[in-house]
Short mmCIF file of C-alpha atoms in Angstrom, two decimals:
data_model
loop_
_atom_site.label_atom_id
_atom_site.label_comp_id
_atom_site.label_asym_id
_atom_site.label_seq_id
_atom_site.Cartn_x
_atom_site.Cartn_y
_atom_site.Cartn_z
CA MET A 13 0.20 0.03 -0.60
CA LEU A 14 2.84 2.27 0.94
CA ARG A 15 4.55 1.15 -2.69
CA TYR A 16 1.20 2.55 -4.28
CA ARG A 17 0.79 6.07 -2.64
CA ILE A 18 4.99 6.80 -3.06
CA VAL A 19 3.70 5.99 -7.42
CA VAL A 20 1.28 7.44 -7.24
CA LEU A 21 2.95 10.93 -5.35
CA ILE A 22 5.49 10.75 -8.13
CA ALA A 23 3.07 10.21 -11.00
CA LEU A 24 1.22 13.58 -9.63
CA ALA A 25 4.65 15.55 -9.11
CA MET A 26 5.57 14.55 -12.49
CA LEU A 27 2.39 15.94 -14.43
CA ALA A 28 2.81 18.59 -12.18
CA ILE A 29 6.82 19.68 -13.14
CA LEU A 30 4.89 18.91 -17.17
CA ALA A 31 1.71 20.92 -16.83
CA LEU A 32 4.17 23.85 -15.32
CA PRO A 33 6.02 25.21 -18.60
CA THR A 34 2.24 24.75 -20.83
CA GLY A 35 0.88 26.87 -17.75
CA ILE A 36 3.34 29.48 -18.25
CA LEU A 37 3.55 29.69 -21.90
CA ALA A 38 -0.47 30.12 -21.85
CA GLN A 39 -0.01 33.15 -19.89
CA GLY A 40 2.27 35.13 -21.77
CA THR A 41 0.92 33.94 -25.09
CA THR A 42 -1.65 35.74 -28.15
CA SER A 43 -1.97 34.45 -31.10
CA ILE A 44 -2.68 35.52 -34.90
CA ASN A 45 -5.62 33.73 -36.70
CA GLY A 46 -5.97 33.38 -39.92
CA VAL A 47 -6.93 31.90 -43.72
CA VAL A 48 -4.92 30.45 -45.89
CA PHE A 49 -6.39 30.68 -49.46
CA LEU A 50 -5.38 28.92 -52.48
CA SER A 51 -4.55 31.46 -55.86
CA ASP A 52 -6.75 28.51 -57.91
CA ALA A 53 -9.03 26.10 -57.69
CA ALA A 54 -6.81 22.83 -57.34
CA THR A 55 -8.04 19.54 -55.10
CA LEU A 56 -4.89 19.19 -53.07
CA PRO A 57 -4.24 15.01 -51.95
CA SER A 58 -5.08 14.63 -48.08
CA SER A 59 -1.37 14.39 -47.71
CA ALA A 60 -0.72 18.12 -48.39
CA VAL A 61 0.99 19.50 -45.17
CA ILE A 62 0.41 23.08 -44.30
CA THR A 63 3.39 25.49 -43.03
CA ILE A 64 2.41 28.92 -41.50
CA GLN A 65 5.19 30.73 -39.91
CA LEU A 66 5.85 34.35 -37.90
CA ALA A 67 8.94 35.67 -38.98
CA ASP A 68 11.41 39.12 -38.42
CA VAL A 69 12.52 40.50 -41.44
CA THR A 70 13.68 43.72 -40.16
CA GLN A 71 17.24 42.93 -41.32
CA ALA A 72 17.66 42.82 -45.41
CA GLY A 73 19.34 40.37 -47.68
CA VAL A 74 19.25 37.84 -44.23
CA PRO A 75 17.26 35.08 -44.24
CA ALA A 76 13.55 35.59 -42.27
CA LYS A 77 14.26 34.66 -38.65
CA VAL A 78 11.55 32.48 -37.53
CA ILE A 79 9.25 33.42 -34.58
CA THR A 80 6.92 30.74 -34.50
CA GLU A 81 5.37 27.87 -36.81
CA ARG A 82 2.38 25.95 -36.72
CA VAL A 83 2.66 22.80 -39.34
CA PHE A 84 -0.66 20.58 -40.28
CA SER A 85 -2.21 18.16 -42.22
CA THR A 86 -5.09 19.36 -44.56
CA GLY A 87 -6.14 15.20 -43.73
CA GLY A 88 -8.23 15.70 -46.93
CA ALA A 89 -10.08 19.61 -46.52
CA GLN A 90 -9.82 21.72 -49.38
CA SER A 91 -8.69 25.66 -48.73
CA PRO A 92 -9.63 27.87 -47.35
CA PHE A 93 -7.62 26.68 -44.20
CA SER A 94 -8.17 28.82 -40.96
CA PHE A 95 -5.05 29.04 -39.06
CA SER A 96 -4.42 30.01 -35.39
CA LEU A 97 -0.25 31.07 -34.54
CA PRO A 98 0.77 31.46 -30.79
CA TYR A 99 3.71 33.70 -30.18
CA SER A 100 4.95 35.09 -27.32
CA PRO A 101 5.11 39.20 -27.27
CA GLN A 102 7.88 39.21 -24.99
CA GLN A 103 9.49 38.11 -28.52
CA ILE A 104 8.55 41.33 -30.59
CA SER A 105 10.56 44.39 -31.23
CA GLN A 106 8.16 47.79 -31.81
CA ASN A 107 11.03 48.54 -34.31
CA SER A 108 11.27 45.50 -36.18
CA ARG A 109 9.13 44.34 -39.09
CA TYR A 110 7.13 40.51 -38.96
CA ILE A 111 5.72 39.02 -42.13
CA ILE A 112 3.56 35.86 -42.16
CA GLN A 113 4.78 33.14 -44.76
CA GLY A 114 3.82 29.77 -45.90
CA ASN A 115 3.82 26.99 -47.51
CA ILE A 116 2.14 23.95 -48.83
CA ARG A 117 4.23 20.61 -49.85
CA VAL A 118 3.21 17.25 -50.69
CA ALA A 119 5.62 14.00 -50.49
CA GLY A 120 8.30 16.86 -49.92
CA GLN A 121 7.18 18.90 -52.51
CA THR A 122 6.07 22.68 -52.55
CA LEU A 123 3.24 23.31 -54.67
CA TYR A 124 2.50 26.38 -52.99
CA ARG A 125 3.82 29.70 -51.38
CA THR A 126 3.04 32.70 -50.11
CA MET A 127 4.47 35.24 -52.50
CA ALA A 128 3.48 39.12 -51.30
CA PRO A 129 4.21 39.92 -47.93
CA HIS A 130 2.05 39.39 -45.20
CA THR A 131 2.99 42.27 -42.93
CA VAL A 132 1.80 41.77 -39.48
CA SER A 133 1.91 44.77 -36.71
CA ALA A 134 4.51 44.84 -34.03
CA SER A 135 2.76 46.50 -31.13
CA GLY A 136 2.08 43.37 -30.11
CA THR A 137 -2.12 43.02 -30.48
CA PRO A 138 -3.16 39.88 -31.35
CA SER A 139 -3.93 39.90 -35.38
CA ASN A 140 -7.35 38.52 -36.30
CA ASN A 141 -8.58 37.53 -39.49
CA LEU A 142 -5.57 37.99 -41.86
CA GLN A 143 -6.07 36.65 -45.24
CA VAL A 144 -3.03 34.62 -46.76
CA THR A 145 -3.10 33.80 -49.92
CA MET A 146 -0.75 31.09 -51.11
CA VAL A 147 0.56 30.64 -55.54
CA LYS A 148 1.32 28.06 -57.19
CA VAL A 149 5.28 27.66 -57.73
CA ALA A 150 6.16 27.53 -61.05
CA ASN A 151 6.92 23.55 -62.16
CA SER A 152 5.56 21.96 -59.61
CA SER A 153 1.93 19.47 -59.89
CA LEU A 154 0.42 17.50 -57.91
CA PRO A 155 1.68 13.72 -57.35
CA GLN A 156 -0.29 11.31 -59.23
CA SER A 157 -3.01 9.29 -56.40
CA SER A 158 -1.51 5.75 -58.54
CA ALA A 159 2.25 6.55 -58.20
CA GLY A 160 4.06 3.93 -57.12
CA THR A 161 1.61 1.65 -58.08
CA GLN A 162 2.48 0.24 -61.49
CA PRO A 163 5.89 -1.91 -59.37
CA LEU A 164 2.99 -3.21 -57.35
CA LEU A 165 0.88 -4.49 -60.33
CA LEU A 166 4.19 -5.73 -62.09
CA ALA A 167 5.14 -7.61 -59.04
CA GLY A 168 1.52 -9.08 -58.61
CA THR A 169 1.54 -10.03 -62.65
CA LEU A 170 4.15 -11.77 -62.00
CA LEU A 171 2.73 -13.71 -58.61
CA LEU A 172 0.17 -14.89 -60.52
CA ALA A 173 2.09 -16.00 -63.69
CA ALA A 174 4.20 -18.22 -61.19
CA PHE A 175 1.02 -19.59 -59.91
CA ALA A 176 0.29 -20.24 -63.43
CA VAL A 177 3.31 -22.45 -63.87
CA MET A 178 3.11 -24.07 -60.82
CA ALA A 179 -0.29 -25.17 -61.12
CA LEU A 180 0.74 -26.12 -65.12
CA ARG A 181 4.28 -28.45 -63.34
CA ARG A 182 1.53 -30.03 -60.75
CA ARG A 183 -0.97 -31.09 -63.59
CA LEU A 184 1.74 -32.50 -65.78
CA MET A 185 3.11 -34.38 -63.03
#
């Protein structure tokens, strides 16, 4: 019985320790909310993954410094896609310039990305109802849904042929 109480106390202590950073983070965060639209009426496969980022682009000629990002699967849903991008106001400087940027990838290939910067206020106040349009990347196309099935079809055909040869041999014996 004593061993059971010790295990329960340890488990509760671990839960409290794990929940502490989340509680602290939740108190000091705000979020940017918006909707991602596609520039065309393409249908995305269910494996499409959207990445949306809040980035500092103050220094010209230097890659944007990502403040926070969200990565999520479309799960078969189609455009428009809602997003909420939490961030800590302590990471925002009044003298810096921030944008929302992102992309949509399928099987590691970028199909869409933001082309025009979506400037975000550095005042520390949350931004709501942003409309982010992603444009199709040149020379990109959606992977065929039947990609990878040709080797399986060939293997299945060879397997059936092998069974037919075995059946024919048995019949002749």
